[in-house]
Coordinates of C-alpha atoms in Angstrom, one line a residue:
M1 CA 26.5 -0.6 -24.4
I2 CA 23.1 1.1 -24.9
D3 CA 22.7 -0.7 -28.3
A4 CA 23.0 -4.0 -26.4
A5 CA 20.2 -3.0 -24.0
I6 CA 18.0 -2.0 -26.9
S7 CA 18.7 -5.3 -28.6
K8 CA 17.9 -7.2 -25.4
L9 CA 14.6 -5.4 -25.0
A10 CA 13.5 -6.3 -28.5
T11 CA 14.7 -9.8 -28.0
Y12 CA 12.7 -10.1 -24.8
A13 CA 9.6 -8.9 -26.6
L14 CA 10.2 -11.5 -29.3
R15 CA 10.7 -14.4 -26.8
S16 CA 7.7 -13.3 -24.7
G17 CA 5.4 -13.4 -27.7
L18 CA 4.8 -9.6 -27.7
I19 CA 6.1 -9.3 -31.2
E20 CA 6.6 -11.6 -34.2
A21 CA 10.0 -12.3 -35.8
C22 CA 9.1 -10.1 -38.8
E23 CA 8.5 -7.2 -36.4
F24 CA 12.0 -7.2 -34.8
T25 CA 13.4 -4.3 -36.9
W26 CA 10.2 -2.3 -36.3
A27 CA 10.7 -3.0 -32.5
I28 CA 14.2 -1.7 -32.5
N29 CA 13.1 1.5 -34.3
T30 CA 10.1 2.1 -32.0
I31 CA 12.4 1.7 -28.9
L32 CA 14.8 4.2 -30.6
D33 CA 11.9 6.6 -31.1
T34 CA 10.8 6.4 -27.5
L35 CA 14.5 7.0 -26.3
K36 CA 14.9 9.9 -28.8
R37 CA 17.9 8.2 -30.4
D38 CA 18.4 8.2 -34.2
S39 CA 21.0 5.5 -34.7
Y40 CA 21.7 1.9 -33.7
T41 CA 24.4 -0.7 -34.4
D42 CA 23.4 -4.3 -34.0
P43 CA 25.6 -5.9 -31.4
G44 CA 25.5 -9.2 -33.2
E45 CA 25.1 -11.1 -29.9
T46 CA 22.9 -14.1 -29.0
W47 CA 21.5 -13.2 -25.6
G48 CA 21.0 -15.7 -22.7
E49 CA 18.3 -15.1 -20.1
I50 CA 17.3 -11.5 -20.2
D51 CA 16.6 -9.6 -16.9
L52 CA 13.9 -7.2 -18.0
P53 CA 14.0 -4.8 -15.0
A54 CA 17.8 -4.5 -15.4
V55 CA 17.5 -3.8 -19.1
L56 CA 14.8 -1.2 -18.5
S57 CA 16.9 0.4 -15.8
E58 CA 19.8 0.7 -18.1
L59 CA 17.7 2.4 -20.8
L60 CA 16.2 4.8 -18.2
E61 CA 19.6 5.8 -16.9
D62 CA 20.7 6.6 -20.5
A63 CA 17.5 8.6 -21.1
Y64 CA 18.0 10.5 -17.9
A65 CA 21.7 11.3 -18.7
R66 CA 20.6 12.7 -22.1
G67 CA 17.7 14.8 -20.6
V68 CA 15.0 12.6 -22.3
L69 CA 13.8 11.5 -18.8
T70 CA 13.5 14.7 -16.9
E71 CA 13.4 13.3 -13.4
N72 CA 15.1 10.1 -12.1
S73 CA 12.6 9.3 -9.4
V74 CA 10.3 6.2 -9.3
V75 CA 7.1 8.0 -10.5
Y76 CA 8.8 9.5 -13.6
R77 CA 10.8 6.2 -14.3
D78 CA 7.5 4.3 -14.1
L79 CA 5.9 6.6 -16.6
F80 CA 8.8 6.2 -19.0
D81 CA 9.4 2.5 -18.8
T82 CA 5.7 1.9 -19.2
E83 CA 5.8 3.9 -22.4
L84 CA 8.7 1.7 -23.6
M85 CA 6.8 -1.5 -22.9
G86 CA 3.6 0.0 -24.3
R87 CA 5.3 0.4 -27.6
L88 CA 5.9 -3.3 -27.7
T89 CA 2.6 -4.5 -26.4
P90 CA 0.1 -5.9 -29.0
R91 CA -3.0 -3.9 -29.8
P92 CA -6.2 -4.6 -27.9
A93 CA -7.9 -6.4 -30.8
Q94 CA -5.0 -8.9 -31.0
V95 CA -5.1 -9.6 -27.3
I96 CA -8.9 -10.1 -27.3
A97 CA -8.7 -12.4 -30.4
R98 CA -6.1 -14.6 -28.7
F99 CA -8.0 -14.7 -25.4
N100 CA -11.3 -15.6 -27.1
A101 CA -9.6 -18.3 -29.3
L102 CA -8.1 -20.0 -26.2
R103 CA -11.3 -19.6 -24.3
A104 CA -13.2 -21.5 -26.9
E105 CA -10.8 -24.4 -26.1
S106 CA -10.8 -23.9 -22.3
P107 CA -11.5 -21.0 -20.0
Q108 CA -8.4 -22.0 -18.0
R109 CA -6.2 -22.0 -21.0
A110 CA -7.4 -18.5 -21.8
T111 CA -6.7 -17.1 -18.3
D112 CA -3.3 -19.0 -18.1
W113 CA -2.2 -17.2 -21.2
Y114 CA -3.6 -13.8 -20.2
Y115 CA -2.0 -13.9 -16.8
S116 CA 1.4 -14.8 -18.4
F117 CA 0.9 -12.0 -21.0
S118 CA 0.1 -9.4 -18.3
Q119 CA 3.4 -10.3 -16.6
A120 CA 5.4 -10.3 -19.9
T121 CA 4.3 -6.7 -20.7
N122 CA 5.6 -5.6 -17.2
Y123 CA 2.1 -4.4 -16.4
I124 CA 2.5 -6.8 -13.5
R125 CA 5.9 -5.9 -12.1
R126 CA 7.2 -9.2 -10.9
D127 CA 10.4 -7.7 -9.5
R128 CA 8.4 -5.5 -7.2
I129 CA 6.0 -8.2 -6.1
A130 CA 8.9 -10.4 -5.3
K131 CA 9.9 -7.9 -2.6
D132 CA 6.6 -8.5 -0.7
V133 CA 7.2 -10.3 2.6
K134 CA 5.0 -13.3 2.9
W135 CA 4.4 -16.1 5.4
I136 CA 1.8 -18.6 6.6
A137 CA 0.4 -18.2 10.1
P138 CA -1.3 -21.2 11.8
T139 CA -4.4 -20.3 13.8
E140 CA -7.5 -22.0 15.2
Y141 CA -9.2 -21.0 11.9
G142 CA -6.6 -22.6 9.7
D143 CA -3.4 -21.3 8.0
L144 CA -3.8 -17.6 7.4
D145 CA -1.8 -15.8 4.7
I146 CA 0.2 -12.8 5.8
T147 CA 1.9 -10.3 3.5
I148 CA 3.7 -7.0 4.0
N149 CA 3.0 -5.0 0.9
L150 CA 6.1 -3.5 -0.6
S151 CA 5.2 -3.6 -4.3
K152 CA 3.3 -0.2 -4.4
P153 CA 6.0 2.5 -5.0
E154 CA 6.1 5.4 -2.6
K155 CA 5.6 8.8 -4.3
D156 CA 8.5 11.1 -4.1
P157 CA 8.3 14.8 -3.0
K158 CA 8.9 16.2 -6.5
A159 CA 6.0 14.1 -8.0
I160 CA 3.7 15.1 -5.2
A161 CA 4.6 18.8 -5.8
A162 CA 4.1 18.4 -9.5
A163 CA 0.7 16.7 -9.0
R164 CA -0.4 19.7 -6.9
D165 CA 0.2 22.0 -9.8
L166 CA -1.7 19.9 -12.4
P167 CA -5.1 21.1 -13.5
A168 CA -8.0 18.9 -12.2
S169 CA -8.7 16.0 -14.5
D170 CA -11.5 13.4 -14.4
Y171 CA -10.0 11.4 -17.3
P172 CA -9.9 8.5 -16.6
R173 CA -12.6 8.9 -14.0
C174 CA -10.9 6.3 -11.8
Q175 CA -8.2 3.7 -12.0
L176 CA -10.7 1.0 -12.9
C177 CA -12.3 2.7 -15.9
L178 CA -11.8 1.2 -19.4
E179 CA -10.2 4.5 -20.4
N180 CA -7.0 3.5 -18.6
E181 CA -6.2 1.0 -21.3
G182 CA -3.3 2.6 -23.2
Y183 CA -3.3 5.8 -21.2
A184 CA 0.0 7.5 -21.0
G185 CA -0.5 8.5 -17.3
R186 CA 0.7 11.6 -15.4
V187 CA 2.4 12.1 -12.1
N188 CA -0.8 11.6 -10.2
H189 CA -2.2 8.7 -12.3
P190 CA -0.3 5.6 -13.4
A191 CA 0.7 5.0 -17.0
R192 CA -1.1 2.1 -18.6
Q193 CA 0.2 1.9 -22.2
N194 CA 1.1 -1.8 -21.6
H195 CA -2.3 -2.6 -20.1
R196 CA -4.8 -4.7 -22.0
V197 CA -8.3 -5.7 -20.8
V198 CA -10.6 -8.4 -22.3
P199 CA -14.4 -8.0 -22.6
I200 CA -16.7 -10.5 -21.0
T201 CA -20.5 -10.6 -20.6
I202 CA -21.7 -11.1 -17.0
N203 CA -25.4 -11.7 -16.5
G204 CA -26.2 -10.1 -19.8
S205 CA -24.2 -6.9 -19.2
P206 CA -20.8 -5.7 -20.6
W207 CA -17.9 -6.1 -18.2
F208 CA -14.1 -6.4 -18.6
L209 CA -11.5 -8.7 -17.1
Q210 CA -8.0 -7.7 -16.1
Y211 CA -5.4 -8.6 -13.5
S212 CA -4.4 -6.5 -10.5
P213 CA -0.9 -5.0 -11.1
Y214 CA -0.2 -5.8 -7.4
V215 CA -1.3 -9.5 -7.4
Y216 CA -1.7 -10.2 -3.7
Y217 CA -2.3 -13.9 -4.6
N218 CA -2.1 -16.2 -7.6
E219 CA -3.9 -14.8 -10.7
H220 CA -5.5 -11.9 -8.7
C221 CA -8.0 -10.7 -11.3
I222 CA -10.4 -7.7 -11.3
C223 CA -13.7 -7.7 -13.2
F224 CA -15.1 -4.2 -13.7
N225 CA -18.4 -2.8 -15.1
R226 CA -18.1 -1.0 -18.5
S227 CA -20.0 1.9 -16.9
H228 CA -18.5 4.0 -14.1
T229 CA -21.4 3.1 -11.7
P230 CA -21.2 2.7 -7.9
M231 CA -20.8 -0.6 -6.2
K232 CA -24.1 -2.1 -5.0
I233 CA -24.7 -5.4 -3.2
D234 CA -28.1 -6.8 -4.4
R235 CA -29.6 -9.8 -6.2
S236 CA -28.1 -8.7 -9.5
C237 CA -24.6 -8.7 -7.8
F238 CA -25.1 -12.3 -6.6
E239 CA -26.3 -13.3 -10.1
K240 CA -23.2 -11.7 -11.7
L241 CA -20.8 -13.5 -9.3
L242 CA -22.4 -16.8 -9.9
D243 CA -22.5 -16.3 -13.7
F244 CA -18.8 -15.5 -13.6
V245 CA -17.8 -18.7 -11.8
G246 CA -20.1 -20.6 -14.1
Q247 CA -18.0 -19.2 -17.0
F248 CA -14.6 -19.5 -15.2
P249 CA -15.1 -22.4 -12.8
H250 CA -11.4 -22.5 -11.8
Y251 CA -11.7 -19.0 -10.3
F252 CA -13.4 -17.7 -7.3
V253 CA -14.9 -14.2 -7.4
G254 CA -16.1 -11.8 -4.7
S255 CA -17.2 -8.3 -4.1
N256 CA -16.3 -5.8 -1.5
A257 CA -19.2 -4.5 0.6
D258 CA -20.9 -1.3 -0.6
L259 CA -20.6 0.8 2.5
P260 CA -17.7 2.9 3.9
I261 CA -15.4 1.4 6.5
V262 CA -16.4 -2.2 5.6
G263 CA -16.1 -1.6 1.8
G264 CA -13.2 -1.4 -0.6
S265 CA -11.0 1.5 -1.6
I266 CA -13.0 2.2 -4.8
L267 CA -16.7 2.2 -4.1
A268 CA -17.5 4.5 -7.0
H269 CA -16.9 1.9 -9.7
D270 CA -18.7 -1.5 -9.6
H271 CA -16.1 -4.2 -9.7
F272 CA -15.3 -7.7 -8.3
Q273 CA -12.0 -9.4 -7.4
G274 CA -11.2 -13.0 -8.1
G275 CA -8.5 -15.4 -9.0
H276 CA -7.0 -18.9 -8.9
Y277 CA -6.3 -19.3 -5.2
T278 CA -7.7 -21.2 -2.2
F279 CA -8.0 -19.0 0.8
A280 CA -8.3 -20.2 4.4
M281 CA -12.0 -19.2 4.5
E282 CA -12.7 -21.6 1.6
R283 CA -11.1 -24.4 3.5
A284 CA -13.0 -23.6 6.7
P285 CA -15.9 -26.0 7.4
I286 CA -19.5 -25.4 8.3
E287 CA -19.6 -25.8 12.1
T288 CA -23.4 -25.1 12.6
P289 CA -25.7 -26.4 9.8
F290 CA -28.9 -24.5 9.2
R291 CA -31.9 -25.1 7.0
F292 CA -33.8 -22.2 5.5
P293 CA -37.5 -23.1 5.2
G294 CA -38.5 -23.5 1.5
Y295 CA -34.8 -24.0 0.6
E296 CA -34.3 -27.5 1.7
D297 CA -32.4 -28.2 -1.5
V298 CA -29.7 -25.6 -0.4
E299 CA -27.0 -26.7 2.0
A300 CA -26.4 -23.9 4.5
G301 CA -24.8 -23.1 7.8
I302 CA -22.4 -20.9 9.8
V303 CA -18.8 -21.3 8.8
K304 CA -16.0 -21.8 11.4
W305 CA -14.4 -18.4 10.8
P306 CA -13.6 -15.3 12.9
M307 CA -16.0 -13.2 10.9
S308 CA -19.7 -14.0 10.6
V309 CA -20.2 -16.1 7.5
V310 CA -23.3 -17.8 6.1
R311 CA -22.4 -20.4 3.5
I312 CA -25.0 -21.6 1.0
A313 CA -24.5 -24.2 -1.7
C314 CA -26.6 -25.7 -4.5
A315 CA -26.3 -27.0 -8.0
D316 CA -28.8 -24.4 -9.2
P317 CA -27.3 -20.9 -9.2
E318 CA -30.7 -19.2 -9.4
R319 CA -31.8 -20.8 -6.2
L320 CA -28.6 -19.5 -4.5
A321 CA -29.2 -16.0 -5.8
E322 CA -32.8 -16.1 -4.6
L323 CA -31.8 -17.2 -1.1
A324 CA -28.9 -14.8 -0.9
D325 CA -31.2 -12.0 -1.8
K326 CA -33.6 -13.0 1.0
I327 CA -30.7 -13.1 3.5
L328 CA -29.4 -9.7 2.3
T329 CA -32.9 -8.1 2.5
A330 CA -33.4 -9.5 6.0
W331 CA -29.9 -8.3 7.1
R332 CA -30.3 -4.8 5.6
G333 CA -33.2 -4.2 7.9
Y334 CA -32.2 -6.2 10.9
T335 CA -31.7 -4.7 14.4
D336 CA -30.8 -6.6 17.6
A337 CA -29.9 -4.1 20.3
S338 CA -28.9 -6.8 22.7
A339 CA -26.1 -7.9 20.2
V340 CA -25.3 -4.2 19.3
I341 CA -26.6 -4.7 15.7
F342 CA -28.4 -1.6 14.3
A343 CA -29.7 -1.5 10.8
E344 CA -29.4 2.3 10.8
T345 CA -28.9 5.3 13.1
D346 CA -30.2 8.7 12.2
G347 CA -31.2 7.4 8.8
V348 CA -27.6 6.2 8.0
P349 CA -27.7 2.5 6.9
H350 CA -25.1 0.1 8.6
N351 CA -25.8 -3.4 7.4
T352 CA -24.4 -5.0 4.2
I353 CA -22.7 -8.2 3.0
T354 CA -19.4 -9.1 1.5
P355 CA -20.2 -12.0 -0.9
I356 CA -17.8 -14.6 -2.4
A357 CA -18.7 -17.1 -5.0
R358 CA -17.0 -20.3 -6.1
R359 CA -17.6 -23.7 -7.6
R360 CA -17.1 -26.8 -5.5
G361 CA -17.5 -29.7 -7.9
E362 CA -20.8 -29.4 -9.7
K363 CA -22.2 -27.1 -7.0
Y364 CA -22.2 -23.4 -6.8
E365 CA -21.3 -21.9 -3.4
L366 CA -21.7 -18.5 -1.9
D367 CA -20.1 -17.2 1.3
L368 CA -22.1 -14.3 2.7
V369 CA -20.1 -12.3 5.2
L370 CA -22.3 -10.1 7.4
R371 CA -20.9 -6.6 7.8
N372 CA -21.9 -3.6 9.9
N373 CA -20.1 -0.2 9.8
L374 CA -21.5 1.3 13.0
T375 CA -19.1 3.7 14.8
T376 CA -19.1 4.5 18.5
E377 CA -17.4 7.0 20.8
E378 CA -15.1 4.2 22.0
H379 CA -14.5 2.9 18.5
P380 CA -14.7 5.9 16.1
L381 CA -13.2 4.0 13.2
G382 CA -15.8 1.3 13.5
L383 CA -17.1 -1.1 16.2
Y384 CA -16.7 -4.0 13.8
H385 CA -13.2 -2.9 12.7
P386 CA -9.8 -3.6 14.2
H387 CA -9.8 -2.0 17.6
A388 CA -7.2 0.5 18.8
E389 CA -5.0 -2.1 20.6
L390 CA -4.4 -3.8 17.3
H391 CA -3.6 -0.7 15.2
H392 CA 0.1 -1.2 15.7
I393 CA -0.3 -4.1 13.2
K394 CA -3.5 -3.3 11.3
K395 CA -5.5 -0.1 11.3
E396 CA -6.8 -0.1 7.7
N397 CA -10.3 -1.3 6.6
I398 CA -11.0 -5.0 6.3
G399 CA -11.9 -5.6 2.7
L400 CA -12.6 -8.6 0.6
I401 CA -9.1 -10.0 0.6
E402 CA -8.6 -9.7 4.3
V403 CA -12.1 -11.2 4.9
M404 CA -11.0 -14.4 3.1
G405 CA -7.9 -14.7 5.3
L406 CA -5.1 -12.8 3.6
A407 CA -3.6 -10.0 5.7
V408 CA -2.3 -7.1 3.6
L409 CA -0.1 -5.3 6.1
P410 CA 1.6 -1.8 5.7
A411 CA 5.2 -1.6 4.4
R412 CA 6.4 0.0 7.7
L413 CA 6.1 -3.4 9.4
K414 CA 9.0 -5.0 7.5
E415 CA 11.5 -2.8 9.5
E416 CA 9.4 -2.6 12.6
L417 CA 8.9 -6.4 13.1
A418 CA 12.5 -7.0 12.3
S419 CA 13.5 -4.5 15.0
V420 CA 11.0 -6.2 17.5
S421 CA 12.7 -9.5 16.7
E422 CA 16.1 -8.2 17.3
G423 CA 15.0 -6.5 20.5
L424 CA 13.4 -9.7 21.9
A425 CA 16.5 -11.7 21.0
S426 CA 18.9 -9.3 22.6
G427 CA 16.8 -8.4 25.6
A428 CA 16.6 -4.7 24.7
D429 CA 14.0 -2.4 26.1
L430 CA 11.5 -2.2 23.3
R431 CA 10.2 1.2 24.6
E432 CA 13.4 3.0 23.8
S433 CA 13.2 2.7 20.0
A434 CA 10.6 4.6 17.8
L435 CA 10.5 1.4 15.6
T436 CA 9.5 -0.9 18.5
E437 CA 7.7 1.4 21.0
K438 CA 4.2 0.9 19.6
H439 CA 4.7 -2.9 19.7
A440 CA 6.1 -3.1 23.2
D441 CA 3.0 -4.1 25.1
W442 CA 2.2 -6.8 22.6
A443 CA 5.7 -8.2 22.4
E444 CA 6.1 -8.2 26.2
G445 CA 2.9 -10.1 26.4
F446 CA 4.1 -13.1 24.4
R447 CA 7.8 -12.9 25.3
K448 CA 7.3 -15.1 28.4
N449 CA 5.8 -17.9 26.3
Y450 CA 9.0 -18.6 24.3
T451 CA 12.7 -19.2 24.7
I452 CA 13.7 -16.6 22.2
T453 CA 17.0 -16.7 20.3
P454 CA 18.4 -14.7 17.4
E455 CA 17.7 -17.8 15.2
N456 CA 14.0 -18.1 16.1
A457 CA 13.0 -14.5 17.0
L458 CA 11.6 -13.5 13.6
D459 CA 9.6 -16.7 13.2
I460 CA 8.0 -16.1 16.6
V461 CA 7.2 -12.5 15.8
Q462 CA 5.6 -13.6 12.5
R463 CA 3.6 -16.3 14.2
E464 CA 2.3 -13.8 16.8
T465 CA 1.5 -11.3 14.0
G466 CA -0.7 -14.0 12.4
L467 CA -2.5 -14.4 15.7
V468 CA -3.1 -10.6 15.8
F469 CA -4.6 -10.8 12.3
A470 CA -7.0 -13.5 13.5
Q471 CA -8.0 -11.1 16.3
V472 CA -8.4 -8.4 13.7
L473 CA -10.9 -10.6 11.9
E474 CA -12.7 -11.4 15.1
H475 CA -13.1 -7.7 15.8
A476 CA -14.6 -7.3 12.3
G477 CA -17.1 -10.1 13.0
V478 CA -20.5 -8.8 13.9
Y479 CA -21.3 -11.9 15.9
K480 CA -18.7 -13.0 18.4
R481 CA -17.7 -16.6 18.7
D482 CA -18.9 -17.0 22.3
P483 CA -22.2 -18.7 23.1
A484 CA -24.1 -15.4 23.3
G485 CA -22.7 -14.3 20.0
Q486 CA -23.6 -17.6 18.2
A487 CA -27.1 -17.6 19.7
A488 CA -27.6 -14.1 18.4
F489 CA -26.3 -15.2 15.0
L490 CA -28.9 -18.0 14.9
R491 CA -31.6 -15.5 15.9
F492 CA -30.8 -13.6 12.8
L493 CA -30.9 -16.7 10.6
G494 CA -34.2 -17.7 12.1
S495 CA -35.6 -14.3 11.1
V496 CA -34.8 -14.8 7.4

């Protein structure tokens, strides 16, 4: 039986383009070496469609039964199956040569191949991503994307205990650093033997392109600086974003903000996120046009969006970068106490921008999302952050992906929202269950608006969850969408 699984894995590698036909025997032997087996009998079978996760699982069970895999929990299994796939993954030079050859024909052909390759190596675990719960939620701002993230594995107690006993290590310095490529991993750092990155030059400096292993949307890519240097929003950042979409016009690219609360999870390493996807924010129109003096050639205005977005567009990327820098500089130092906007308190800066770049036809376009990380006694996690009444759905920071209209919600909500749906359909008291208690006020608030049945209950709960996410984005907007808020927004634009 195990010989069949070994044959299937080698056949999968051949069909996926990871190895050549002349390397098949070598592939069998390298799999045997990883499994610490010293013999093999060819099953002599022609395999149909090969289920990679099932094949890997069979090999892992065998390795565990023989003591080669010491623990059978997800962390240790991930380390081992990544080593298996890493043995079959082409060397970096081969991957770079293929990418560059395709890029010479078409940037999109290169990224199409590279994305497919990153899935074939199991670096992107398609079986786990398929478990994510996703739906579209109609709102006044357009159709928002909602996802409950189930693809990141939970660490088990043994792995947590083992990680505590490991000596401190700063190699790789973070999960974005180039040194992750080919790294074997450890219980507190993921294995990356099957990970390959491709070098690109952005605005004259060395960067790398890869895909996110968790792909929250189509072709979710990450560009990262060769140097482990902190994120910084400045003119150079705008120029890099615009240069990237000039080179890869089918992709958008954006940066998380560079301050805590409103920034991303990794502020220590300069990086962008992009991909081949159209978010609701991109589809949102300009509702209030605005002309910046001296930049009459640049189309500009306030976007109809729950957050505070200035959109600027021009055929000349240098003009865009110049105006974006002026807007950023003005915003960094801008205070309007009447609108509760403070550039700093006690010397701590609060204002920054989340920028997103894209091409729209021949024009370059930048969306500049105004951010402020002020905290108050009433809102200790952030005034422009989801407020406490929404924490039953979303408490985490609002980063680039959420800003554009894709909610990444915690895994707990899969079971909790299902329980809310069941309770609404059955008429149960939502306050009696630990799964639904925190959602009771919310659910009781919308219950009266619907005739809820077992058949429609989950759809209603998902629709209402989308409306909560729209509120989350409204809370994160520094200028509210009422007349006073929009007047304050225009005061800022006028100050630029």
